[in-house]
PDB file of C-alpha atoms and ligand atoms in Angstrom:
ATOM      1  CA  MET A   1       0.000   0.000   0.000  1.00 83.00           C
ATOM      2  CA  ARG A   2       1.277   3.447  -0.879  1.00 89.00           C
ATOM      3  CA  LYS A   3       1.002   5.911   1.979  1.00 94.00           C
ATOM      4  CA  VAL A   4      -0.414   9.387   1.434  1.00 96.00           C
ATOM      5  CA  GLN A   5      -1.330  12.063   3.967  1.00 97.00           C
ATOM      6  CA  LEU A   6      -4.573  14.010   3.781  1.00 98.00           C
ATOM      7  CA  ILE A   7      -4.076  17.514   5.118  1.00 98.00           C
ATOM      8  CA  THR A   8      -7.395  18.622   6.545  1.00 96.00           C
ATOM      9  CA  SER A   9      -9.192  19.696   9.694  1.00 95.00           C
ATOM     10  CA  ASN A  10     -12.335  18.007   8.423  1.00 95.00           C
ATOM     11  CA  LEU A  11     -12.852  14.404   9.536  1.00 96.00           C
ATOM     12  CA  GLY A  12     -15.776  14.008   7.139  1.00 94.00           C
ATOM     13  CA  LYS A  13     -13.391  14.514   4.211  1.00 95.00           C
ATOM     14  CA  LEU A  14     -10.925  12.055   5.746  1.00 96.00           C
ATOM     15  CA  LYS A  15     -13.622   9.384   5.940  1.00 95.00           C
ATOM     16  CA  GLU A  16     -14.560   9.920   2.283  1.00 93.00           C
ATOM     17  CA  PHE A  17     -10.936   9.822   1.054  1.00 95.00           C
ATOM     18  CA  ARG A  18     -10.279   6.632   3.022  1.00 95.00           C
ATOM     19  CA  ALA A  19     -13.407   4.924   1.715  1.00 92.00           C
ATOM     20  CA  ALA A  20     -12.529   5.803  -1.892  1.00 89.00           C
ATOM     21  CA  LEU A  21      -8.726   5.438  -1.939  1.00 91.00           C
ATOM     22  CA  GLU A  22      -8.121   2.388   0.268  1.00 92.00           C
ATOM     23  CA  PRO A  23      -9.703  -0.025  -2.228  1.00 89.00           C
ATOM     24  CA  LEU A  24      -7.309   1.473  -4.806  1.00 86.00           C
ATOM     25  CA  GLY A  25      -4.254   0.630  -2.707  1.00 90.00           C
ATOM     26  CA  TYR A  26      -3.652   3.891  -0.835  1.00 92.00           C
ATOM     27  CA  ASP A  27      -3.225   4.082   2.908  1.00 95.00           C
ATOM     28  CA  VAL A  28      -4.596   7.511   3.828  1.00 96.00           C
ATOM     29  CA  ALA A  29      -3.051   8.988   6.973  1.00 98.00           C
ATOM     30  CA  HIS A  30      -4.434  12.110   8.619  1.00 98.00           C
ATOM     31  CA  LEU A  31      -2.183  15.156   8.914  1.00 97.00           C
ATOM     32  CA  PRO A  32      -4.088  17.917  10.741  1.00 94.00           C
ATOM     33  CA  LEU A  33      -1.681  20.657   9.715  1.00 94.00           C
ATOM     34  CA  GLU A  34      -2.882  24.257  10.022  1.00 88.00           C
ATOM     35  CA  VAL A  35      -2.582  25.778   6.554  1.00 93.00           C
ATOM     36  CA  GLU A  36      -3.651  29.342   5.903  1.00 92.00           C
ATOM     37  CA  GLU A  37      -6.205  29.635   3.104  1.00 90.00           C
ATOM     38  CA  ILE A  38      -5.668  32.749   0.997  1.00 92.00           C
ATOM     39  CA  GLN A  39      -8.630  34.791  -0.164  1.00 92.00           C
ATOM     40  CA  ALA A  40      -9.024  33.984  -3.821  1.00 95.00           C
ATOM     41  CA  ASP A  41     -11.744  33.722  -6.454  1.00 94.00           C
ATOM     42  CA  THR A  42     -11.292  30.039  -7.170  1.00 97.00           C
ATOM     43  CA  LEU A  43     -10.772  26.826  -5.230  1.00 98.00           C
ATOM     44  CA  GLU A  44      -7.806  26.010  -7.509  1.00 98.00           C
ATOM     45  CA  GLU A  45      -5.912  29.148  -6.454  1.00 97.00           C
ATOM     46  CA  VAL A  46      -6.452  28.239  -2.801  1.00 97.00           C
ATOM     47  CA  VAL A  47      -5.221  24.673  -3.350  1.00 98.00           C
ATOM     48  CA  VAL A  48      -2.122  25.715  -5.299  1.00 98.00           C
ATOM     49  CA  ASP A  49      -1.179  28.185  -2.564  1.00 98.00           C
ATOM     50  CA  CYS A  50      -1.793  25.627   0.209  1.00 97.00           C
ATOM     51  CA  MET A  51       0.440  23.121  -1.632  1.00 97.00           C
ATOM     52  CA  ARG A  52       3.202  25.702  -1.766  1.00 97.00           C
ATOM     53  CA  GLN A  53       2.947  26.263   1.998  1.00 97.00           C
ATOM     54  CA  VAL A  54       2.955  22.545   2.765  1.00 97.00           C
ATOM     55  CA  ARG A  55       5.960  21.876   0.516  1.00 95.00           C
ATOM     56  CA  ALA A  56       7.819  24.685   2.312  1.00 95.00           C
ATOM     57  CA  LEU A  57       7.382  22.660   5.521  1.00 95.00           C
ATOM     58  CA  LYS A  58       9.134  19.735   3.773  1.00 95.00           C
ATOM     59  CA  VAL A  59       6.030  17.566   3.997  1.00 96.00           C
ATOM     60  CA  LYS A  60       5.972  14.891   1.304  1.00 95.00           C
ATOM     61  CA  ASP A  61       3.286  12.694  -0.241  1.00 96.00           C
ATOM     62  CA  PHE A  62       0.180  14.680   0.591  1.00 98.00           C
ATOM     63  CA  ILE A  63      -3.283  15.539  -0.660  1.00 98.00           C
ATOM     64  CA  ILE A  64      -5.236  18.749  -0.053  1.00 98.00           C
ATOM     65  CA  ASP A  65      -8.925  19.271  -0.774  1.00 98.00           C
ATOM     66  CA  ASP A  66     -10.678  22.605  -1.016  1.00 98.00           C
ATOM     67  CA  SER A  67     -14.396  22.474  -1.624  1.00 98.00           C
ATOM     68  CA  GLY A  68     -17.382  24.753  -1.754  1.00 98.00           C
ATOM     69  CA  LEU A  69     -21.106  24.998  -2.335  1.00 98.00           C
ATOM     70  CA  PHE A  70     -22.086  27.396  -5.145  1.00 98.00           C
ATOM     71  CA  VAL A  71     -25.743  28.493  -5.048  1.00 98.00           C
ATOM     72  CA  ASP A  72     -27.062  30.002  -8.295  1.00 98.00           C
ATOM     73  CA  ALA A  73     -29.722  32.263  -6.710  1.00 98.00           C
ATOM     74  CA  LEU A  74     -26.941  33.746  -4.530  1.00 97.00           C
ATOM     75  CA  LYS A  75     -24.652  34.310  -7.522  1.00 97.00           C
ATOM     76  CA  GLY A  76     -22.365  31.486  -6.437  1.00 97.00           C
ATOM     77  CA  PHE A  77     -22.248  32.309  -2.727  1.00 97.00           C
ATOM     78  CA  PRO A  78     -20.969  30.826  -0.418  1.00 98.00           C
ATOM     79  CA  GLY A  79     -18.480  29.269  -2.910  1.00 97.00           C
ATOM     80  CA  VAL A  80     -14.924  29.867  -1.756  1.00 96.00           C
ATOM     81  CA  TYR A  81     -16.370  31.221   1.526  1.00 96.00           C
ATOM     82  CA  SER A  82     -18.270  28.008   2.321  1.00 97.00           C
ATOM     83  CA  SER A  83     -16.294  27.170   5.435  1.00 95.00           C
ATOM     84  CA  TYR A  84     -16.955  30.630   6.901  1.00 96.00           C
ATOM     85  CA  ALA A  85     -20.622  30.495   5.841  1.00 98.00           C
ATOM     86  CA  LEU A  86     -21.105  27.111   7.490  1.00 98.00           C
ATOM     87  CA  ARG A  87     -19.591  28.414  10.742  1.00 97.00           C
ATOM     88  CA  THR A  88     -21.616  31.624  10.756  1.00 98.00           C
ATOM     89  CA  LEU A  89     -24.911  30.990   8.912  1.00 98.00           C
ATOM     90  CA  GLY A  90     -25.009  27.204   9.065  1.00 98.00           C
ATOM     91  CA  CYS A  91     -27.470  25.143   7.033  1.00 98.00           C
ATOM     92  CA  GLU A  92     -30.429  26.985   8.603  1.00 98.00           C
ATOM     93  CA  GLY A  93     -29.004  30.363   7.611  1.00 98.00           C
ATOM     94  CA  LEU A  94     -28.513  29.200   4.037  1.00 98.00           C
ATOM     95  CA  LEU A  95     -32.130  27.981   3.908  1.00 98.00           C
ATOM     96  CA  LYS A  96     -33.267  31.397   5.185  1.00 98.00           C
ATOM     97  CA  LEU A  97     -31.355  33.176   2.420  1.00 98.00           C
ATOM     98  CA  LEU A  98     -33.278  31.078  -0.096  1.00 97.00           C
ATOM     99  CA  GLU A  99     -36.732  31.619   1.387  1.00 96.00           C
ATOM    100  CA  GLY A 100     -39.101  32.518  -1.422  1.00 91.00           C
ATOM    101  CA  ALA A 101     -36.497  31.842  -4.123  1.00 94.00           C
ATOM    102  CA  ASP A 102     -37.864  30.001  -7.179  1.00 91.00           C
ATOM    103  CA  LYS A 103     -34.464  28.882  -8.316  1.00 96.00           C
ATOM    104  CA  ARG A 104     -32.753  26.496  -5.889  1.00 98.00           C
ATOM    105  CA  THR A 105     -30.074  24.987  -8.132  1.00 98.00           C
ATOM    106  CA  ALA A 106     -26.569  24.677  -6.699  1.00 98.00           C
ATOM    107  CA  ARG A 107     -23.388  22.745  -7.191  1.00 98.00           C
ATOM    108  CA  PHE A 108     -20.700  21.374  -4.958  1.00 98.00           C
ATOM    109  CA  GLU A 109     -17.189  21.757  -6.316  1.00 98.00           C
ATOM    110  CA  CYS A 110     -14.090  19.987  -5.086  1.00 98.00           C
ATOM    111  CA  CYS A 111     -10.518  20.821  -6.008  1.00 98.00           C
ATOM    112  CA  VAL A 112      -7.899  18.266  -5.069  1.00 98.00           C
ATOM    113  CA  GLY A 113      -4.143  18.836  -5.058  1.00 98.00           C
ATOM    114  CA  CYS A 114      -1.817  15.868  -4.813  1.00 97.00           C
ATOM    115  CA  SER A 115       1.934  15.903  -4.362  1.00 97.00           C
ATOM    116  CA  LEU A 116       3.751  12.557  -4.467  1.00 94.00           C
ATOM    117  CA  GLU A 117       7.508  12.206  -4.490  1.00 93.00           C
ATOM    118  CA  GLY A 118       8.872  11.456  -7.930  1.00 91.00           C
ATOM    119  CA  ARG A 119       5.733  12.613  -9.744  1.00 93.00           C
ATOM    120  CA  GLU A 120       4.425  15.879 -11.090  1.00 95.00           C
ATOM    121  CA  ASP A 121       1.882  17.615  -8.894  1.00 96.00           C
ATOM    122  CA  ILE A 122      -1.741  17.039  -9.828  1.00 97.00           C
ATOM    123  CA  VAL A 123      -4.451  19.675  -9.322  1.00 98.00           C
ATOM    124  CA  LEU A 124      -7.928  18.828 -10.559  1.00 98.00           C
ATOM    125  CA  SER A 125     -11.539  19.814  -9.948  1.00 98.00           C
ATOM    126  CA  GLU A 126     -14.888  18.096 -10.222  1.00 98.00           C
ATOM    127  CA  ALA A 127     -18.450  19.204  -9.524  1.00 98.00           C
ATOM    128  CA  CYS A 128     -21.778  17.728  -8.560  1.00 98.00           C
ATOM    129  CA  GLU A 129     -24.910  19.529  -9.752  1.00 98.00           C
ATOM    130  CA  GLY A 130     -27.999  19.567  -7.586  1.00 98.00           C
ATOM    131  CA  ARG A 131     -30.299  21.754  -5.546  1.00 98.00           C
ATOM    132  CA  ILE A 132     -30.888  23.140  -2.083  1.00 98.00           C
ATOM    133  CA  VAL A 133     -33.874  21.302  -0.596  1.00 98.00           C
ATOM    134  CA  GLN A 134     -36.589  22.955   1.519  1.00 96.00           C
ATOM    135  CA  GLY A 135     -35.466  21.806   4.978  1.00 96.00           C
ATOM    136  CA  MET A 136     -32.599  19.942   6.627  1.00 98.00           C
ATOM    137  CA  ARG A 137     -32.776  16.165   6.180  1.00 98.00           C
ATOM    138  CA  GLY A 138     -30.538  13.279   7.269  1.00 98.00           C
ATOM    139  CA  GLN A 139     -27.910  12.448   9.862  1.00 97.00           C
ATOM    140  CA  GLY A 140     -24.984  11.320   7.675  1.00 96.00           C
ATOM    141  CA  GLY A 141     -22.233  13.250   5.950  1.00 95.00           C
ATOM    142  CA  PHE A 142     -21.061  16.656   7.130  1.00 97.00           C
ATOM    143  CA  GLY A 143     -21.210  20.371   6.373  1.00 98.00           C
ATOM    144  CA  PHE A 144     -24.002  21.328   3.983  1.00 98.00           C
ATOM    145  CA  ASP A 145     -24.989  17.695   3.260  1.00 98.00           C
ATOM    146  CA  PRO A 146     -28.400  17.953   5.026  1.00 98.00           C
ATOM    147  CA  VAL A 147     -29.595  20.654   2.595  1.00 98.00           C
ATOM    148  CA  PHE A 148     -28.137  19.411  -0.726  1.00 98.00           C
ATOM    149  CA  ALA A 149     -29.653  16.829  -3.078  1.00 98.00           C
ATOM    150  CA  ALA A 150     -27.831  15.814  -6.248  1.00 98.00           C
ATOM    151  CA  LYS A 151     -29.627  16.151  -9.594  1.00 98.00           C
ATOM    152  CA  GLY A 152     -32.195  13.382 -10.065  1.00 97.00           C
ATOM    153  CA  GLU A 153     -32.009  12.393  -6.371  1.00 98.00           C
ATOM    154  CA  GLU A 154     -34.728  12.858  -3.773  1.00 97.00           C
ATOM    155  CA  ARG A 155     -32.436  12.118  -0.828  1.00 98.00           C
ATOM    156  CA  THR A 156     -29.992  14.692   0.488  1.00 98.00           C
ATOM    157  CA  PHE A 157     -26.321  13.705   0.736  1.00 98.00           C
ATOM    158  CA  ALA A 158     -26.895  13.392   4.506  1.00 98.00           C
ATOM    159  CA  GLU A 159     -29.542  10.731   3.845  1.00 98.00           C
ATOM    160  CA  MET A 160     -27.250   8.591   1.677  1.00 98.00           C
ATOM    161  CA  PRO A 161     -24.807   5.895   2.789  1.00 97.00           C
ATOM    162  CA  LEU A 162     -21.217   7.071   2.340  1.00 95.00           C
ATOM    163  CA  ASP A 163     -20.517   4.800  -0.641  1.00 94.00           C
ATOM    164  CA  GLU A 164     -23.546   6.185  -2.492  1.00 96.00           C
ATOM    165  CA  LYS A 165     -22.525   9.782  -1.815  1.00 96.00           C
ATOM    166  CA  ASN A 166     -18.971   9.006  -2.971  1.00 95.00           C
ATOM    167  CA  ALA A 167     -20.294   7.423  -6.179  1.00 96.00           C
ATOM    168  CA  ILE A 168     -21.821  10.724  -7.365  1.00 97.00           C
ATOM    169  CA  SER A 169     -20.339  13.532  -5.292  1.00 98.00           C
ATOM    170  CA  HIS A 170     -17.869  16.242  -6.298  1.00 98.00           C
ATOM    171  CA  ARG A 171     -15.256  14.678  -4.009  1.00 97.00           C
ATOM    172  CA  GLY A 172     -15.968  11.118  -5.120  1.00 96.00           C
ATOM    173  CA  LYS A 173     -15.501  12.160  -8.754  1.00 97.00           C
ATOM    174  CA  ALA A 174     -12.338  14.117  -7.946  1.00 97.00           C
ATOM    175  CA  ILE A 175     -10.857  11.152  -6.090  1.00 95.00           C
ATOM    176  CA  LYS A 176     -11.675   8.864  -9.036  1.00 94.00           C
ATOM    177  CA  SER A 177     -10.012  11.271 -11.509  1.00 96.00           C
ATOM    178  CA  LEU A 178      -7.007  11.497  -9.228  1.00 95.00           C
ATOM    179  CA  ALA A 179      -6.751   7.720  -8.971  1.00 91.00           C
ATOM    180  CA  ARG A 180      -6.971   7.446 -12.790  1.00 91.00           C
ATOM    181  CA  GLN A 181      -4.107   9.922 -13.199  1.00 92.00           C
ATOM    182  CA  LEU A 182      -2.000   8.160 -10.589  1.00 86.00           C
ATOM    183  CA  ARG A 183      -2.382   4.751 -12.239  1.00 81.00           C
TER     184      ARG A 183
HETATM  185  P1  LIG B   1     -10.115  21.810   5.459  1.00 60.19           P
HETATM  186  O1  LIG B   1      -9.334  21.771   6.727  1.00 60.19           O
HETATM  187  O2  LIG B   1      -9.878  20.600   4.608  1.00 60.19           O
HETATM  188  O3  LIG B   1      -9.976  23.103   4.688  1.00 60.19           O
HETATM  189  P2  LIG B   1     -12.868  22.654   5.730  1.00 60.19           P
HETATM  190  O4  LIG B   1     -14.046  22.020   6.426  1.00 60.19           O
HETATM  191  O5  LIG B   1     -12.519  24.056   6.087  1.00 60.19           O
HETATM  192  O6  LIG B   1     -11.641  21.671   5.917  1.00 60.19           O
HETATM  193  P3  LIG B   1     -13.324  23.444   2.929  1.00 60.19           P
HETATM  194  O7  LIG B   1     -12.828  24.815   3.176  1.00 60.19           O
HETATM  195  O8  LIG B   1     -12.817  22.707   1.758  1.00 60.19           O
HETATM  196  O9  LIG B   1     -13.105  22.500   4.195  1.00 60.19           O
HETATM  197  O10 LIG B   1     -14.899  23.344   2.803  1.00 60.19           O
HETATM  198  C1  LIG B   1     -15.729  24.434   2.746  1.00 60.19           C
HETATM  199  C2  LIG B   1     -17.016  24.125   3.449  1.00 60.19           C
HETATM  200  O11 LIG B   1     -17.837  23.340   2.592  1.00 60.19           O
HETATM  201  C3  LIG B   1     -16.849  23.386   4.757  1.00 60.19           C
HETATM  202  O12 LIG B   1     -17.645  24.013   5.737  1.00 60.19           O
HETATM  203  C4  LIG B   1     -17.340  22.006   4.471  1.00 60.19           C
HETATM  204  O13 LIG B   1     -18.000  21.441   5.589  1.00 60.19           O
HETATM  205  C5  LIG B   1     -18.301  22.210   3.303  1.00 60.19           C
HETATM  206  N1  LIG B   1     -18.207  21.041   2.436  1.00 60.19           N
HETATM  207  C6  LIG B   1     -17.151  20.645   1.698  1.00 60.19           C
HETATM  208  N2  LIG B   1     -17.397  19.462   1.126  1.00 60.19           N
HETATM  209  C7  LIG B   1     -18.638  19.106   1.504  1.00 60.19           C
HETATM  210  C8  LIG B   1     -19.431  17.984   1.283  1.00 60.19           C
HETATM  211  O14 LIG B   1     -19.008  16.958   0.550  1.00 60.19           O
HETATM  212  N3  LIG B   1     -20.637  17.950   1.843  1.00 60.19           N
HETATM  213  C9  LIG B   1     -21.078  18.961   2.616  1.00 60.19           C
HETATM  214  N4  LIG B   1     -20.394  20.048   2.898  1.00 60.19           N
HETATM  215  C10 LIG B   1     -19.165  20.116   2.354  1.00 60.19           C
END
């Protein structure tokens, strides 16, 4: 098994990376390193800058994930500010912002950066289209999962078993693309 470290403060992400990468032969260790996220317009810029900081600390063989929820009726908000919005508004606050809105479409985006010794760095992004449902539903997942349902799905991500969320989610797709590139 090849060892790789996931740099995150989010144990929900760790669980999803482990579930998806272990069957592909990767042992995913947790490295809860504090990395400063720059203010930028895109997830990719944040990831590239975080990778630079981590490399400067001489850390090797690592993965970073920066994600966000982009709500069309809010012109893409919270997007790159999703972490802040979850801490301040929470799922309830997001639902309030959408009260009376006809359009509830949204997408989760996930940008993954991977640095493995002896290989070129990989930075890639994937998305999952869907909508913000009317109320919070489900106990699984993390973050905005209780208010997001993928396109064509009645259940929210929080109502799905982890393997089903990973099969269609932004992160699940990003991990699959990463695994394809690493093969
Ligand atoms: P890091 O330490 O990895 O940065 P974080 O929780 O701050 O952890 P992000 O900045 O990437 O992660 O995520 C922005 C927010 O979007 C954060 O509050 C997450 O909980 C939420 N989020 C990301 N992926 C999600 C997912 O798959 N389902 C629900 N919410 C998600």
